[in-house]
């Protein structure tokens, strides 16, 4: 087993634990709204009930990492992106065409439960009739993602190719990913992601496809720790 990677995972998870303590516990997405105090920009880290670390210590394992507004023209805020994953609080629905996270969770739910939604993932937009036929699956996706605990780190840097958020996101994904590697902190046998139609999700053990096949730069851990320390000092 890759000892260096295990050590880096322990360091990463230690920082996640420190971040969780600073936030006074992970949030649950279904219970969140835009009235809470959110930073303008940041990176979010999702956990999942039943998914735990097995080689790098004790505690929940991270199953999804994401950020927002990496393109120069983008103005998306952290809560805006999180709310796209959460779905609509009013009716429990959502728009999987605006959230790749919702899209892949929905595909896995269909495969696991043997249900069909022929229009799922088809096109970048849909009319009222199509959306109405998709609402039951959208609601299942909202319930699933909405139950996930998550934490975030505040990084209010400008969008662009040199974004620190982009650097930390892709390296954290690459570190946690088990894609074409000896598994460390492997997903449980019951993990929904095993049913996903995307090989990179199944083999990485993450609800991510981008960056799972890349090598990581361990220096990102220094920046990640410094950001959490800065958040602690800002109290």
C-alpha positions as a Markdown table, in Angstrom:
| # | Residue | x | y | z |
|---|---|---|---|---|
| 1 | Unk | 0.0 | 0.0 | 0.0 |
| 2 | Unk | 1.2 | 3.5 | -0.9 |
| 3 | Unk | 2.5 | 4.8 | 2.5 |
| 4 | Unk | 3.1 | 8.3 | 1.2 |
| 5 | Unk | -0.4 | 8.6 | 0.0 |
| 6 | Unk | -1.8 | 7.2 | 3.3 |
| 7 | Unk | 0.3 | 9.8 | 5.2 |
| 8 | Unk | -1.1 | 12.6 | 2.9 |
| 9 | Unk | -4.6 | 11.3 | 3.4 |
| 10 | Unk | -4.2 | 11.4 | 7.2 |
| 11 | Unk | -3.0 | 15.0 | 6.9 |
| 12 | Unk | -5.9 | 15.9 | 4.6 |
| 13 | Unk | -8.4 | 14.2 | 6.9 |
| 14 | Unk | -6.9 | 15.9 | 10.0 |
| 15 | Unk | -7.5 | 19.2 | 8.3 |
| 16 | Unk | -11.0 | 18.3 | 7.4 |
| 17 | Unk | -11.6 | 17.3 | 11.1 |
| 18 | Unk | -10.2 | 20.7 | 12.2 |
| 19 | Unk | -12.4 | 22.5 | 9.7 |
| 20 | Unk | -15.4 | 20.6 | 10.9 |
| 21 | Unk | -14.7 | 21.5 | 14.5 |
| 22 | Unk | -14.3 | 25.2 | 13.5 |
| 23 | Unk | -17.7 | 25.1 | 11.8 |
| 24 | Unk | -19.1 | 23.5 | 15.0 |
| 25 | Unk | -20.0 | 20.4 | 13.0 |
| 26 | Unk | -20.9 | 19.5 | 9.4 |
| 27 | Unk | -24.0 | 21.0 | 7.9 |
| 28 | Unk | -26.7 | 18.9 | 6.2 |
| 29 | Unk | -27.7 | 20.3 | 2.9 |
| 30 | Unk | -31.4 | 19.8 | 3.1 |
| 31 | Unk | -31.5 | 22.0 | 6.3 |
| 32 | Unk | -29.5 | 24.9 | 4.7 |
| 33 | Unk | -30.7 | 28.0 | 3.0 |
| 34 | Unk | -29.3 | 31.3 | 1.6 |
| 35 | Unk | -30.0 | 33.2 | 4.8 |
| 36 | Unk | -27.1 | 31.4 | 6.6 |
| 37 | Unk | -23.7 | 33.2 | 6.6 |
| 38 | Unk | -21.9 | 31.8 | 3.5 |
| 39 | Unk | -18.6 | 33.1 | 2.1 |
| 40 | Unk | -18.7 | 34.5 | -1.4 |
| 41 | Unk | -16.4 | 31.7 | -2.7 |
| 42 | Unk | -15.0 | 28.5 | -1.4 |
| 43 | Unk | -14.7 | 24.7 | -1.8 |
| 44 | Unk | -17.2 | 22.2 | -0.4 |
| 45 | Unk | -16.5 | 18.7 | 0.8 |
| 46 | Unk | -19.4 | 16.2 | 1.0 |
| 47 | Unk | -19.6 | 13.2 | 3.3 |
| 48 | Unk | -22.2 | 10.4 | 3.1 |
| 49 | Unk | -23.9 | 8.3 | 5.8 |
| 50 | Unk | -22.3 | 4.8 | 6.0 |
| 51 | Unk | -19.1 | 5.9 | 4.2 |
| 52 | Unk | -16.1 | 5.9 | 6.5 |
| 53 | Unk | -12.3 | 5.9 | 6.4 |
| 54 | Unk | -10.7 | 2.5 | 6.7 |
| 55 | Unk | -7.0 | 3.0 | 6.2 |
| 56 | Unk | -6.3 | 6.6 | 7.0 |
| 57 | Unk | -7.9 | 6.9 | 10.4 |
| 58 | Unk | -11.3 | 7.1 | 11.9 |
| 59 | Unk | -14.2 | 9.2 | 10.7 |
| 60 | Unk | -16.3 | 9.8 | 7.6 |
| 61 | Unk | -14.6 | 9.8 | 4.2 |
| 62 | Unk | -15.1 | 12.6 | 1.7 |
| 63 | Unk | -17.2 | 11.5 | -1.3 |
| 64 | Unk | -17.5 | 14.6 | -3.3 |
| 65 | Unk | -15.4 | 17.8 | -3.7 |
| 66 | Unk | -16.4 | 20.8 | -5.7 |
| 67 | Unk | -16.1 | 24.5 | -6.2 |
| 68 | Unk | -17.6 | 27.1 | -8.5 |
| 69 | Unk | -16.8 | 30.2 | -10.6 |
| 70 | Unk | -13.5 | 29.1 | -12.1 |
| 71 | Unk | -14.1 | 30.8 | -15.4 |
| 72 | Unk | -13.2 | 34.4 | -15.6 |
| 73 | Unk | -16.7 | 35.5 | -16.5 |
| 74 | Unk | -18.4 | 33.5 | -13.8 |
| 75 | Unk | -20.1 | 35.2 | -10.8 |
| 76 | Unk | -21.6 | 32.2 | -9.1 |
| 77 | Unk | -21.4 | 32.2 | -5.4 |
| 78 | Unk | -20.8 | 29.3 | -3.1 |
| 79 | Unk | -24.4 | 29.0 | -1.8 |
| 80 | Unk | -25.7 | 29.3 | -5.4 |
| 81 | Unk | -23.8 | 26.2 | -6.3 |
| 82 | Unk | -24.8 | 24.3 | -3.2 |
| 83 | Unk | -28.4 | 25.2 | -3.8 |
| 84 | Unk | -28.2 | 23.8 | -7.3 |
| 85 | Unk | -27.1 | 20.5 | -5.8 |
| 86 | Unk | -29.7 | 20.6 | -3.0 |
| 87 | Unk | -32.7 | 21.3 | -5.3 |
| 88 | Unk | -35.8 | 23.3 | -4.7 |
| 89 | Unk | -36.9 | 23.6 | -1.1 |
| 90 | Unk | -40.5 | 24.4 | -2.1 |
| 91 | Unk | -41.4 | 21.1 | -3.9 |
| 92 | Unk | -38.3 | 18.9 | -3.4 |
| 93 | Unk | -37.5 | 18.9 | -7.1 |
| 94 | Unk | -34.4 | 20.1 | -8.8 |
| 95 | Unk | -32.6 | 20.5 | -12.1 |
| 96 | Unk | -30.1 | 17.8 | -12.8 |
| 97 | Unk | -29.2 | 19.6 | -16.1 |
| 98 | Unk | -27.7 | 22.4 | -13.9 |
| 99 | Unk | -25.8 | 20.0 | -11.6 |
| 100 | Unk | -23.6 | 17.1 | -12.7 |
| 101 | Unk | -23.8 | 15.9 | -9.1 |
| 102 | Unk | -27.5 | 15.5 | -9.3 |
| 103 | Unk | -27.2 | 13.9 | -12.8 |
| 104 | Unk | -24.9 | 11.1 | -11.7 |
| 105 | Unk | -26.7 | 10.4 | -8.4 |
| 106 | Unk | -29.9 | 10.1 | -10.4 |
| 107 | Unk | -28.4 | 7.7 | -12.8 |
| 108 | Unk | -27.1 | 5.5 | -10.0 |
| 109 | Unk | -30.5 | 5.6 | -8.3 |
| 110 | Unk | -32.2 | 4.4 | -11.5 |
| 111 | Unk | -29.7 | 1.6 | -11.9 |
| 112 | Unk | -30.0 | 0.5 | -8.3 |
| 113 | Unk | -33.8 | 0.6 | -8.1 |
| 114 | Unk | -34.5 | -0.6 | -11.6 |
| 115 | Unk | -36.5 | 2.5 | -12.6 |
| 116 | Unk | -36.4 | 4.4 | -15.9 |
| 117 | Unk | -36.5 | 8.0 | -16.9 |
| 118 | Unk | -35.8 | 8.2 | -20.6 |
| 119 | Unk | -35.1 | 11.9 | -20.7 |
| 120 | Unk | -32.7 | 12.0 | -17.8 |
| 121 | Unk | -29.5 | 13.7 | -18.8 |
| 122 | Unk | -30.8 | 14.5 | -22.3 |
| 123 | Unk | -30.2 | 18.0 | -23.5 |
| 124 | Unk | -29.1 | 21.2 | -21.7 |
| 125 | Unk | -32.7 | 22.3 | -21.1 |
| 126 | Unk | -36.2 | 20.8 | -21.0 |
| 127 | Unk | -39.8 | 21.9 | -21.4 |
| 128 | Unk | -42.5 | 21.8 | -18.7 |
| 129 | Unk | -43.8 | 18.4 | -19.7 |
| 130 | Unk | -40.4 | 16.7 | -19.6 |
| 131 | Unk | -39.6 | 18.3 | -16.3 |
| 132 | Unk | -42.9 | 17.2 | -14.9 |
| 133 | Unk | -42.2 | 13.6 | -15.9 |
| 134 | Unk | -38.8 | 13.8 | -14.2 |
| 135 | Unk | -40.0 | 15.3 | -10.9 |
| 136 | Unk | -40.2 | 12.0 | -9.0 |
| 137 | Unk | -36.6 | 11.1 | -9.7 |
| 138 | Unk | -35.5 | 14.7 | -9.0 |
| 139 | Unk | -37.1 | 14.4 | -5.6 |
| 140 | Unk | -35.3 | 11.2 | -4.9 |
| 141 | Unk | -32.0 | 12.9 | -5.8 |
| 142 | Unk | -32.9 | 15.8 | -3.6 |
| 143 | Unk | -33.6 | 13.5 | -0.6 |
| 144 | Unk | -30.3 | 11.6 | -1.2 |
| 145 | Unk | -28.0 | 14.6 | -1.6 |
| 146 | Unk | -30.0 | 16.6 | 1.0 |
| 147 | Unk | -29.1 | 14.1 | 3.6 |
| 148 | Unk | -25.3 | 14.4 | 3.0 |
| 149 | Unk | -23.2 | 16.3 | 5.6 |
| 150 | Unk | -20.7 | 18.7 | 4.2 |
| 151 | Unk | -18.2 | 21.3 | 5.2 |
| 152 | Unk | -16.6 | 24.2 | 3.3 |
| 153 | Unk | -13.4 | 26.2 | 3.3 |
| 154 | Unk | -13.6 | 29.9 | 2.6 |
| 155 | Unk | -11.4 | 31.0 | -0.4 |
| 156 | Unk | -12.4 | 34.3 | -1.8 |
| 157 | Unk | -10.1 | 34.5 | -4.7 |
| 158 | Unk | -10.9 | 35.7 | -8.2 |
| 159 | Unk | -12.1 | 33.3 | -10.9 |
| 160 | Unk | -9.5 | 32.3 | -13.4 |
| 161 | Unk | -6.9 | 29.7 | -14.5 |
| 162 | Unk | -4.7 | 30.5 | -11.5 |
| 163 | Unk | -7.5 | 30.2 | -8.9 |
| 164 | Unk | -6.3 | 28.7 | -5.6 |
| 165 | Unk | -9.8 | 27.1 | -5.4 |
| 166 | Unk | -9.2 | 25.2 | -8.6 |
| 167 | Unk | -5.7 | 24.1 | -7.5 |
| 168 | Unk | -6.9 | 22.7 | -4.1 |
| 169 | Unk | -10.0 | 21.1 | -5.6 |
| 170 | Unk | -8.2 | 19.2 | -8.3 |
| 171 | Unk | -5.4 | 18.0 | -6.0 |
| 172 | Unk | -7.8 | 17.0 | -3.3 |
| 173 | Unk | -9.8 | 14.9 | -5.7 |
| 174 | Unk | -6.6 | 13.4 | -7.1 |
| 175 | Unk | -5.4 | 12.5 | -3.6 |
| 176 | Unk | -8.7 | 10.9 | -2.5 |
| 177 | Unk | -9.4 | 9.1 | -5.8 |
| 178 | Unk | -8.8 | 5.3 | -6.0 |
| 179 | Unk | -9.0 | 5.3 | -9.8 |
| 180 | Unk | -6.5 | 2.8 | -11.2 |
| 181 | Unk | -4.8 | 2.7 | -7.8 |
| 182 | Unk | -4.7 | 0.3 | -4.9 |
| 183 | Unk | -7.8 | 1.3 | -2.9 |
| 184 | Unk | -7.3 | 3.3 | 0.2 |
| 185 | Unk | -10.4 | 4.2 | 2.3 |
| 186 | Unk | -12.4 | 2.2 | -0.2 |
| 187 | Unk | -16.2 | 2.8 | -0.5 |
| 188 | Unk | -18.5 | 0.4 | 1.4 |
| 189 | Unk | -20.2 | -2.5 | -0.5 |
| 190 | Unk | -23.5 | -0.6 | -0.2 |
| 191 | Unk | -22.2 | 2.7 | -1.7 |
| 192 | Unk | -24.7 | 4.0 | -4.3 |
| 193 | Unk | -21.8 | 5.1 | -6.5 |
| 194 | Unk | -21.2 | 1.4 | -7.5 |
| 195 | Unk | -24.3 | 1.7 | -9.6 |
| 196 | Unk | -23.2 | 4.9 | -11.4 |
| 197 | Unk | -22.9 | 4.6 | -15.2 |
| 198 | Unk | -19.6 | 6.5 | -15.1 |
| 199 | Unk | -16.6 | 4.3 | -14.7 |
| 200 | Unk | -14.6 | 7.1 | -13.1 |
| 201 | Unk | -17.1 | 7.5 | -10.3 |
| 202 | Unk | -17.2 | 3.7 | -9.7 |
| 203 | Unk | -13.5 | 3.2 | -9.7 |
| 204 | Unk | -12.5 | 6.4 | -7.8 |
| 205 | Unk | -15.0 | 6.0 | -5.0 |
| 206 | Unk | -16.0 | 9.6 | -5.4 |
| 207 | Unk | -19.0 | 11.4 | -6.9 |
| 208 | Unk | -16.4 | 13.1 | -9.2 |
| 209 | Unk | -15.2 | 12.4 | -12.7 |
| 210 | Unk | -12.8 | 15.3 | -13.4 |
| 211 | Unk | -9.3 | 15.0 | -12.0 |
| 212 | Unk | -9.7 | 11.4 | -10.6 |
| 213 | Unk | -7.1 | 10.1 | -13.0 |
| 214 | Unk | -4.5 | 12.8 | -12.2 |
| 215 | Unk | -1.5 | 12.9 | -10.0 |
| 216 | Unk | -1.6 | 15.2 | -7.0 |
| 217 | Unk | 0.8 | 17.8 | -5.7 |
| 218 | Unk | 1.1 | 17.3 | -2.0 |
| 219 | Unk | 2.0 | 21.0 | -1.6 |
| 220 | Unk | -1.7 | 21.7 | -1.8 |
| 221 | Unk | -2.0 | 20.4 | 1.8 |
| 222 | Unk | 0.1 | 23.3 | 3.0 |
| 223 | Unk | -2.3 | 25.8 | 1.4 |
| 224 | Unk | -5.4 | 23.9 | 2.7 |
| 225 | Unk | -4.1 | 23.9 | 6.3 |
| 226 | Unk | -3.2 | 27.7 | 6.1 |
| 227 | Unk | -6.8 | 28.4 | 4.9 |
| 228 | Unk | -8.3 | 26.6 | 7.8 |
| 229 | Unk | -6.0 | 28.4 | 10.3 |
| 230 | Unk | -7.0 | 31.7 | 8.7 |
| 231 | Unk | -10.7 | 30.8 | 9.2 |
| 232 | Unk | -10.0 | 29.9 | 12.9 |
| 233 | Unk | -8.3 | 33.2 | 13.5 |
| 234 | Unk | -11.2 | 35.2 | 11.9 |
| 235 | Unk | -13.6 | 34.3 | 14.8 |
